[in-house]
XYZ file of C-alpha atoms in Angstrom:
533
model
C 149.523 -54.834 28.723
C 145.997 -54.131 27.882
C 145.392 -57.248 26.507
C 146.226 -59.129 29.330
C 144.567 -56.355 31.581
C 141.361 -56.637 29.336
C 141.703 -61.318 29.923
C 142.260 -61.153 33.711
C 139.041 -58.836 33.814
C 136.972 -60.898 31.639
C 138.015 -64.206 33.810
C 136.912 -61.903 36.584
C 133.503 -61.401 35.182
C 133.179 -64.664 34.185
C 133.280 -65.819 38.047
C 131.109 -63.136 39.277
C 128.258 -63.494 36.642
C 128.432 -67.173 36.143
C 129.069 -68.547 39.426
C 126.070 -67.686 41.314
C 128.278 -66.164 44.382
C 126.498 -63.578 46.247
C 129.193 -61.946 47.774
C 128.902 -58.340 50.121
C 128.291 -55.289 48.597
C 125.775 -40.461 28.736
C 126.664 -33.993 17.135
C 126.765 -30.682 20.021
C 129.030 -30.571 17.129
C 127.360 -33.037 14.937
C 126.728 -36.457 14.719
C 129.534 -37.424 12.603
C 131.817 -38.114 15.189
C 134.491 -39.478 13.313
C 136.825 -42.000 14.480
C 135.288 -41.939 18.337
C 133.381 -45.304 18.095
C 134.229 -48.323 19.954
C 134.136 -51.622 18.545
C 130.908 -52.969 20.493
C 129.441 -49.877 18.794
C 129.254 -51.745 15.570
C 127.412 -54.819 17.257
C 124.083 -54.399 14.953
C 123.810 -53.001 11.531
C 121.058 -50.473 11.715
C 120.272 -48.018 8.822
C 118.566 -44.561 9.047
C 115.048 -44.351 7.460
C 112.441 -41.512 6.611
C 109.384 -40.407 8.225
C 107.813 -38.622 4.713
C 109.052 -41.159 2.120
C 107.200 -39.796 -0.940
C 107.997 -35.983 -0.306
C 110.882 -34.061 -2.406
C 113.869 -33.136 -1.441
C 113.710 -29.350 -0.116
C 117.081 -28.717 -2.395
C 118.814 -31.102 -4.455
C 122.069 -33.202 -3.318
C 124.359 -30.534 -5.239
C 127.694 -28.829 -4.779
C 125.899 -25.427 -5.504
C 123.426 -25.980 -2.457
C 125.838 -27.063 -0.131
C 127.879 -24.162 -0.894
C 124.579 -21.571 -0.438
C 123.852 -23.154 2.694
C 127.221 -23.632 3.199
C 127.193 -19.373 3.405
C 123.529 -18.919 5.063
C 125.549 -21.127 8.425
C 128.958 -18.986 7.989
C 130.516 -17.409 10.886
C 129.136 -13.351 10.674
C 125.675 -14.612 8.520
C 122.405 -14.549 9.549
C 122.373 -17.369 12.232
C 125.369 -15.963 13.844
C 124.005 -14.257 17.260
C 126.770 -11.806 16.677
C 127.091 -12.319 20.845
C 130.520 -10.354 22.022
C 133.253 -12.904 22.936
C 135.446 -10.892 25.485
C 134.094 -11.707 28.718
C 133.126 -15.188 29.947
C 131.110 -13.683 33.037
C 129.596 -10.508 31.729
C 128.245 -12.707 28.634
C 126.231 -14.660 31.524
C 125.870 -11.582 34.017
C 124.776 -9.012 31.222
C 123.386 -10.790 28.326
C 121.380 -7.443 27.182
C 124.743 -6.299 26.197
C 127.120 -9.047 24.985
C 123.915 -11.413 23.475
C 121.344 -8.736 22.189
C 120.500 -11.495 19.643
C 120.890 -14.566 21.958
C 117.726 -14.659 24.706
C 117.632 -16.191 27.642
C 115.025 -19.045 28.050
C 113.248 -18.823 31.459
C 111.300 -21.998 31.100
C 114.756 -24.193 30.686
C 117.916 -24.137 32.652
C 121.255 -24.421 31.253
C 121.756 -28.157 32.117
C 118.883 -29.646 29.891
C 120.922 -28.510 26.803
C 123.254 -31.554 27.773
C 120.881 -33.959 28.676
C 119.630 -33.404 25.040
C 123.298 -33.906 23.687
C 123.178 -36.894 26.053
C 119.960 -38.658 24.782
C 120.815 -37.688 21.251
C 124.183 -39.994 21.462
C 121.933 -42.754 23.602
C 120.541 -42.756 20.004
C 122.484 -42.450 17.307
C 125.987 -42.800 15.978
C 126.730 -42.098 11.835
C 130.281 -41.821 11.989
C 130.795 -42.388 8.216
C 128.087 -39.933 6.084
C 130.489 -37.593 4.244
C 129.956 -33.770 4.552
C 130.580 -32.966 0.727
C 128.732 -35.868 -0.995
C 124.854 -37.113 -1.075
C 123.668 -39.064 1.240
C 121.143 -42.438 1.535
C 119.937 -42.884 5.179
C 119.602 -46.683 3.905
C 122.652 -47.254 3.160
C 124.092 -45.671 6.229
C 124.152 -47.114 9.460
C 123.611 -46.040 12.797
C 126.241 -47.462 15.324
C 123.604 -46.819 18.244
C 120.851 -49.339 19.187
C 117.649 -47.100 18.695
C 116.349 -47.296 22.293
C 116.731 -45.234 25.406
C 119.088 -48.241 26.593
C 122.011 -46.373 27.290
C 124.457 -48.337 25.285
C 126.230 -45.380 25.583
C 127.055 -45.880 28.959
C 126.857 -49.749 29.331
C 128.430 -50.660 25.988
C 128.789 -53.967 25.296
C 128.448 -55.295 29.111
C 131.115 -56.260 31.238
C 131.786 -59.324 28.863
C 132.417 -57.115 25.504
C 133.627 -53.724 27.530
C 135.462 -55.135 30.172
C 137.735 -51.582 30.057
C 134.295 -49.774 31.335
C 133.539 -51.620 34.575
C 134.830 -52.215 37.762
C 134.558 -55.844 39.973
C 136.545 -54.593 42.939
C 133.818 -54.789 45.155
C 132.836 -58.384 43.983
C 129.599 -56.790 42.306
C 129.146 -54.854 38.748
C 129.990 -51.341 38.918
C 131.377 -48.860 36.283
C 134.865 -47.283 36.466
C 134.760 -43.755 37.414
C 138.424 -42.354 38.734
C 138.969 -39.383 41.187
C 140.345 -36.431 39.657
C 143.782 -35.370 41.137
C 144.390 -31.830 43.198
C 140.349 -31.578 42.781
C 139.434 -31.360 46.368
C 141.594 -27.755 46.494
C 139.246 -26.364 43.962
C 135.906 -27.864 45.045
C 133.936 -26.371 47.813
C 134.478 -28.674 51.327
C 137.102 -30.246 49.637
C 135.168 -32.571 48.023
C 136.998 -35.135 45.341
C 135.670 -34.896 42.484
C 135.682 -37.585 39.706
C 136.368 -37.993 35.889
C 135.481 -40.750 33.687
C 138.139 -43.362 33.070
C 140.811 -42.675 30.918
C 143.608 -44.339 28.828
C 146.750 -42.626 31.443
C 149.481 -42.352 28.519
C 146.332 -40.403 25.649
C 144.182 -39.051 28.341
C 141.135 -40.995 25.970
C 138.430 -41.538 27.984
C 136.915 -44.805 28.269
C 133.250 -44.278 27.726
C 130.286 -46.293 25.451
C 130.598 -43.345 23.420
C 133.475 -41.427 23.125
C 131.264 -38.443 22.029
C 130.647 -37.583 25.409
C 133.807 -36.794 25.993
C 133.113 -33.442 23.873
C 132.989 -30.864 26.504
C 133.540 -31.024 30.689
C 129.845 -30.540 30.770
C 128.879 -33.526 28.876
C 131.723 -35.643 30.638
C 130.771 -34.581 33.948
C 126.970 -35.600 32.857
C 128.050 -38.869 31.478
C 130.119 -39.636 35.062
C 126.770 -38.849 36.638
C 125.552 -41.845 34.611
C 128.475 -44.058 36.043
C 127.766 -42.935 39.568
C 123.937 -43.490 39.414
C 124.381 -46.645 38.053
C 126.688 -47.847 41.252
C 124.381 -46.272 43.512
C 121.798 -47.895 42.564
C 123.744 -51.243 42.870
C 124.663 -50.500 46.585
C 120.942 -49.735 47.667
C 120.251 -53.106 46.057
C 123.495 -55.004 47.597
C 122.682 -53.661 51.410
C 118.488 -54.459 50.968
C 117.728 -57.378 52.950
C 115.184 -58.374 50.003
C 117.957 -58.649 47.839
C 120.501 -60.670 50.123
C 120.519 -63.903 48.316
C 121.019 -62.382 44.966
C 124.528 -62.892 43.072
C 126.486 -60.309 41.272
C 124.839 -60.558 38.208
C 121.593 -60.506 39.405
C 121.924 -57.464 41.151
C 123.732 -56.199 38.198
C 120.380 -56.429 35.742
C 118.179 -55.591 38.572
C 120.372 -52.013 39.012
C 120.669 -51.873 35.163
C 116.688 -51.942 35.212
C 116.216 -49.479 37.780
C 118.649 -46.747 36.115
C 117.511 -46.985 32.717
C 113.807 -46.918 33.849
C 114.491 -43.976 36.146
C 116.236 -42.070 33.383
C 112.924 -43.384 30.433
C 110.885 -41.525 33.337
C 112.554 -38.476 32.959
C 112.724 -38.179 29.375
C 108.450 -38.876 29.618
C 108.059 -36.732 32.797
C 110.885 -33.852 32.709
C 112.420 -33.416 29.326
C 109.702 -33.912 26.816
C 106.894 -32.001 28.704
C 109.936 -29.238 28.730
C 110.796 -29.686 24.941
C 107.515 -29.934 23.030
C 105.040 -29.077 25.397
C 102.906 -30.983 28.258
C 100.135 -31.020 26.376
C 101.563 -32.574 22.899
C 103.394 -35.278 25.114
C 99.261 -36.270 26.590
C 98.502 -36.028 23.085
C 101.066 -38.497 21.394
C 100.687 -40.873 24.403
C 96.869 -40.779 23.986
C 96.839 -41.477 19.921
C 99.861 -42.684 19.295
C 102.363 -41.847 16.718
C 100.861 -41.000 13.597
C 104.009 -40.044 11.212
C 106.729 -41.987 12.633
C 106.298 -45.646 10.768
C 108.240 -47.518 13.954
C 109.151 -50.830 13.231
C 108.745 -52.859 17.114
C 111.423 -55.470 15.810
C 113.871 -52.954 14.161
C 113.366 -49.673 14.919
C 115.074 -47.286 12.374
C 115.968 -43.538 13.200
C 114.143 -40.606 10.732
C 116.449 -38.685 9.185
C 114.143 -36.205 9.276
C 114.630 -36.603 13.411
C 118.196 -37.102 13.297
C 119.723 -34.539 10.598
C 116.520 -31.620 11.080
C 113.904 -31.781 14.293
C 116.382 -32.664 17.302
C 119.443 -30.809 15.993
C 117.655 -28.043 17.561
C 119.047 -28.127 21.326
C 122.526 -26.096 19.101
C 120.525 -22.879 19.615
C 120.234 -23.771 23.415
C 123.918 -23.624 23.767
C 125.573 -20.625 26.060
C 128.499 -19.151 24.776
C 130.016 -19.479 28.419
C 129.467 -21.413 31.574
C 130.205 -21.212 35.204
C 131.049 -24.686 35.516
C 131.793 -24.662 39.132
C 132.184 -22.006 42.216
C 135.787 -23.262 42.983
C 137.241 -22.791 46.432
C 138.213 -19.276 47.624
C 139.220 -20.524 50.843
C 142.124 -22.295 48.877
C 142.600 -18.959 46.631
C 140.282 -20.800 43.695
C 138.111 -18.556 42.477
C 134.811 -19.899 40.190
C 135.679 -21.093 36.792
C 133.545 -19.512 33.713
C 134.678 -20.062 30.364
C 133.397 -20.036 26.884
C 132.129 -23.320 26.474
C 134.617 -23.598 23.005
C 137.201 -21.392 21.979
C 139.354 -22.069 18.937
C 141.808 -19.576 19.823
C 142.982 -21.933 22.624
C 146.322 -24.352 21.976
C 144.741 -27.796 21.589
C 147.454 -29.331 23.169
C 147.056 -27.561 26.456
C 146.005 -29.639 29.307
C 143.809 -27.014 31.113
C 142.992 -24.634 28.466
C 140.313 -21.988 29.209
C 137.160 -23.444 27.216
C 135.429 -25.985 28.034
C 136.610 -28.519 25.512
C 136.443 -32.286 26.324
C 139.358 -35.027 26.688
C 141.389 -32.804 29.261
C 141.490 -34.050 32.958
C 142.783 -31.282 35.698
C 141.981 -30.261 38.934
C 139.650 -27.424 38.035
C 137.801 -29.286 35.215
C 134.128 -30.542 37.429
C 131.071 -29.497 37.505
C 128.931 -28.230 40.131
C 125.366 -28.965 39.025
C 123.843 -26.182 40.903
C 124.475 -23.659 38.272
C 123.079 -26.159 35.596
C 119.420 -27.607 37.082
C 117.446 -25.578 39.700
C 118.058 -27.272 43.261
C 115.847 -24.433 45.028
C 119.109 -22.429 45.895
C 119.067 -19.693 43.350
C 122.151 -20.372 41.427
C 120.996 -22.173 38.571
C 121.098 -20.429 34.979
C 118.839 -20.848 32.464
C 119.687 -21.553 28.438
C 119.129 -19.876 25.430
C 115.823 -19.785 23.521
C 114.953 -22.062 20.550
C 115.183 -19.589 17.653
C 117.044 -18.692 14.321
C 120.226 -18.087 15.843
C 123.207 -19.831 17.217
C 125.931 -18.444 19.961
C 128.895 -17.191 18.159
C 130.965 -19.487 20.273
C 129.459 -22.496 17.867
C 130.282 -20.590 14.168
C 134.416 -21.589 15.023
C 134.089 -25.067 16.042
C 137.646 -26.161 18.013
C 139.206 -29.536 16.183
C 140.537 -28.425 12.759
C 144.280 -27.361 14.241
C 144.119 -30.330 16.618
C 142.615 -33.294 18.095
C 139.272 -32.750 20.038
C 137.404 -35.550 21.265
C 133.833 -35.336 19.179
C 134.562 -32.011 17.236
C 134.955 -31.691 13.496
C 138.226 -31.617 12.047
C 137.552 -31.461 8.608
C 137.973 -27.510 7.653
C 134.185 -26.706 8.289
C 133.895 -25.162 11.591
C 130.699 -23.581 11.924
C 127.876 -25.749 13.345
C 125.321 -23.691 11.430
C 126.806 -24.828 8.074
C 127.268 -28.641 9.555
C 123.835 -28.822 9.512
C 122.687 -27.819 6.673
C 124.803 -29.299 4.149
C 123.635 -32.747 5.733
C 120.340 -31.185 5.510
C 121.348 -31.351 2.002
C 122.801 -34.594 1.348
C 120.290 -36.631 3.047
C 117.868 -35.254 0.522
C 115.342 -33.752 3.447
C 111.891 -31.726 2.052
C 111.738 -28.663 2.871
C 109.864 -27.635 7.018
C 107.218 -25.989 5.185
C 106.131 -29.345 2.725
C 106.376 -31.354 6.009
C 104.186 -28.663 8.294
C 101.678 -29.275 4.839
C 101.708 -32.739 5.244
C 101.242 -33.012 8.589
C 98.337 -30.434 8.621
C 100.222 -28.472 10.876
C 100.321 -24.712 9.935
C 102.672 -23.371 7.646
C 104.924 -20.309 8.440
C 104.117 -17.498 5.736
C 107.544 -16.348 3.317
C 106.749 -13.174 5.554
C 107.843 -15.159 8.351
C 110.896 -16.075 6.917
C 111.848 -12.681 4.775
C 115.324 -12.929 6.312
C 116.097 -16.148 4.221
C 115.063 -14.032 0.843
C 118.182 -13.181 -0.335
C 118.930 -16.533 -0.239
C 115.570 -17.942 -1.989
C 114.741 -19.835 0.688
C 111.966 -18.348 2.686
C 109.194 -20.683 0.843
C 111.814 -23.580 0.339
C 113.315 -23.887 4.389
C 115.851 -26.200 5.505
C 113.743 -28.431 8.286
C 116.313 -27.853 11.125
C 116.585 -24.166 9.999
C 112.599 -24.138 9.782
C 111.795 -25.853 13.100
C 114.019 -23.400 14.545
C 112.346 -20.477 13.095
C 108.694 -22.429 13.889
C 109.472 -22.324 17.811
C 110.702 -18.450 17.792
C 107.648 -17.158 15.894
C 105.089 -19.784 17.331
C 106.214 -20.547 21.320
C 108.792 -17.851 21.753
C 111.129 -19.351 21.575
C 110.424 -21.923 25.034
C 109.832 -25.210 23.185
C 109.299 -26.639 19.998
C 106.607 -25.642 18.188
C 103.858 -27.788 16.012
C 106.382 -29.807 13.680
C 109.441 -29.785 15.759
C 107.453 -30.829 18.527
C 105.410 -33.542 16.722
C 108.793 -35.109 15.185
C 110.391 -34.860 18.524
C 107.853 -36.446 20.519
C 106.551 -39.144 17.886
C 110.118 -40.449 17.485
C 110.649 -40.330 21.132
C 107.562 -41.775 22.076
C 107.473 -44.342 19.207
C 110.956 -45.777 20.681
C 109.830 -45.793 23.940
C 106.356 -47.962 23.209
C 108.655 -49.950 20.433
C 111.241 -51.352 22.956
C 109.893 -54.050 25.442
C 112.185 -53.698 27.798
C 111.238 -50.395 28.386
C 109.139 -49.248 31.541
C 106.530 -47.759 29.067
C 105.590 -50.969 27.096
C 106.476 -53.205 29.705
C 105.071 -51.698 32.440
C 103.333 -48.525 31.712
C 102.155 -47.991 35.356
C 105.226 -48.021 37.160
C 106.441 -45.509 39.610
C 109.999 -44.272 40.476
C 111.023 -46.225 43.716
C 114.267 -44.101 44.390
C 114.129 -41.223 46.900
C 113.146 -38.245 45.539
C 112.315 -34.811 46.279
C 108.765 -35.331 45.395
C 107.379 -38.482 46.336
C 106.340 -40.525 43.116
C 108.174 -38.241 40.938
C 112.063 -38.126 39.506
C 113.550 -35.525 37.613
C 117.336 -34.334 37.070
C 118.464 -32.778 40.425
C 117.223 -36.248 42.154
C 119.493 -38.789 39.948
C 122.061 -36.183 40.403
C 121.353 -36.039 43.973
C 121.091 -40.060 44.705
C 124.522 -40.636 42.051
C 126.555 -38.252 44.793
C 127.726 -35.575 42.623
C 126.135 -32.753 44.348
C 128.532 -31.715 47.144
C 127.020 -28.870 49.198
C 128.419 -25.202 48.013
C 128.243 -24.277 51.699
């Protein structure tokens, strides 16, 4: 059945991009995300690479190191937040009392978390580095193209991933499907949509099938969809376009929503992440670490395994994911955003888990970027600690679309045992090198007992770096410089890309703000914002 399903649609696509008829008109857990790749995914052999070639490993490739940082990550140790896991609400409403440890971040709201998770899988994809062995980032390979393309979305093109688009209306869109019973939950009765899925698993049909990891994520990654077909009716119904074919207006769209997103990475997220002025900085001078290679661009481990694994101490332990309907008797829906205590199997469980589709599972973005209404929520400070929700990752006593289910639940640990077997130097021999300064063993006295307070795990380190230096609101001096050189570096590296192709361009879709675009306007333009009243 899908085969045939999967010919008709390519002959389909064959006759809309070839004939020239113009016809009317996105590892939270880790990266490892095991057996969740498509095939397209493995279109170009890519290895890792390192940004500080010549500097030592910060603790050798060893069974006794993974095991001490193995312990330092364990549930109840020193990067547990300790938060208190009985109330889904009150951990939101009164965070003084159920996350002491666990501080809100008022320059940040909750959403950019997942935008982070988002760009991180628009990235890269090592589905095979084991968890218990060492590690060569040039031997492994990253099932990502290393540009802000979104592959992750588009995969292969409607040729190679006919199962992700729809023709229907004669020109290129991308499946999205309306979520049964929704319109009883959401405010107005608005439908509300889910990505496609497989009807007899419930797998979702995505470029990545990472983002299928929690509603949030999902819900992001249908944004994506949405934007994208948006897009392709303003073009269809604009007289300037009315000779175009399908496929035309299908690169032309494809154009418009990955520059629109590149401008908000630039203009929104990085300015957020590592600071306005480091972003004028690194666009001034250039990279200066990150050895970017225009025709193959390789990830740094040193990005990929330490600096950007940071957005895990951003996480909430719970969410209001939407303000459900108490006309209909619905009231909001908060929930811990994992909880392993939940039966995997359940079809509506109460976490947020991904790869579950029922009525109440939708977001309503209000609560997760600030649309000048008051509801949105902010997320948790970059800093040496992780929500307990995080130490007991879901996937070990079932299936769970992007979620470990090797034994080794807690994120913390993840982290740095690949920390470990990718060989990385220690944050304080890469602050040295980069003349950056150096956080004092002082700083770090709580890693002591474990010897590590001069000898600090990067991600661990960079963590640390932005609690002492910037509070905890952004990155600090090495974190930031990784984050934005690597980002940057891409950026300038791909041609396609508004900043190297056209580094003067302005968005052209409506926007709040004339000449700007940020979050709440692709969210606003894709149609996923119903009004709440």
């Amino acid at each position: 059945m899908m085969l045939r399903y999967r010919n008709r649609l390519r002959a389909v696509v064959a006759g809309v991009l070839f004939c020239g008829v113009s016809v009317s008109h996105l590892a939270f857990a880790d990266n490892d995300g095991r057996g969740h790749g498509n095939d397209h995914e493995k279109k170009k052999d890519t290895s890792f690479t390192r940004m500080f070639h010549d500097l030592p490993p910060g603790l050798p490739p060893t069974d006794e190191a993974r095991d001490l940082v193995k312990r330092l990550g364990a549930k109840d140790g020193l990067i547990d937040a300790q938060d208190i896991l009985t109330d889904p609400v009150l951990s939101i409403t009164n965070p003084a009392v159920f996350s002491p440890n666990n501080p809100d971040n008022p320059s940040m709201t909750a959403g950019m978390t997942f935008v982070g998770q988002f760009l991180d899988h628009d990235l890269t994809f090592d589905p095979n580095s084991p968890l218990l062995e060492k590690t060569n980032p040039k031997k492994t390979t990253n099932f990502r193209t290393p540009k802000f393309d979104l592959d992750s979305v588009y995969g292969g093109g409607p040729e190679q991933s006919p199962e992700l688009y729809d023709l229907s209306s004669g020109f290129i869109k991308l499946r999205v499907e309306a979520i049964p019973g929704s319109e009883e939950f959401s405010r107005n009765g608005a439908v509300r949509f889910d990505l496609p899925r497989d009807h007899g698993t419930m797998t979702a049909l995505l470029g990545d099938r990472r983002n299928d990891e929690n509603v949030i994520l999902s819900q992001l990654h249908v944004a994506m969809l949405k934007f994208h077909n948006a897009v392709t009716d303003r073009l269809q119904t604009d007289p300037a376009h009315a000779g175009d074919s399908a496929q035309e207006i299908f690169k032309k769209a494809r154009r418009q929503v990955r520059w629109h997103y590149q401008w908000i990475i630039v203009h929104e997220f990085l300015p957020l992440t590592i600071g306005q002025a480091r972003v004028d900085d690194i666009l001034r001078r250039g990279v200066r670490f990150y050895d970017v290679d225009d025709d193959r661009p390789q990830i740094p481990i040193e990005f990929s395994v330490g600096a950007y694994r940071f957005g895990h101490s951003q996480i909430r332990p719970s969410y209001r994911l939407n303000f459900g309907r108490p006309d209909q008797g619905h009231s909001p829906f908060f929930a811990f955003i994992f909880d392993d205590a939940q039966d995997p199997n359940d079809p509506d469980p109460n976490d947020l888990r991904g790869g579950k589709r029922a009525p109440r599972r939708f977001v309503d973005w209000q609560t997760f970027f600030n649309f000048g209404d008051g509801n949105f929520r902010p997320n948790k400070k970059i800093d040496s600690k992780l929500s307990s929700v995080v130490m007991l990752l879901p996937g070990f006593r079932g299936p769970a679309p992007g979620l470990p289910g090797d034994g080794v639940q807690s994120l913390a640990s993840r982290n740095l045992m690949r920390h470990v077997n990718f060989s990385i130097p220690s944050g304080q021999a890469i602050a040295r090198r980069m003349g950056l300064p150096v956080l004092t063993p002082a700083q770090l006295d709580s890693l002591s007992s474990f010897g590590l307070e001069r000898n600090t795990p990067l991600w661990l380190y960079i963590m640390k770096e932005a609690e002492v230096m910037e509070n905890g609101l952004r990155l600090g001096p090495v974190g930031g410089q990784i984050v934005g050189e690597v980002f940057i570096g891409l950026l300038k590296a791909d041609e396609t890309s508004y900043l190297a192709s056209s580094p003067n361009w302005m968005p052209v879709l409506p926007s709040a703000t004339p000449g700007e675009f940020r979050m709440t306007d692709l969210l606003t333009f894709a149609g996923v914002v119903p009004p709440l009243n």
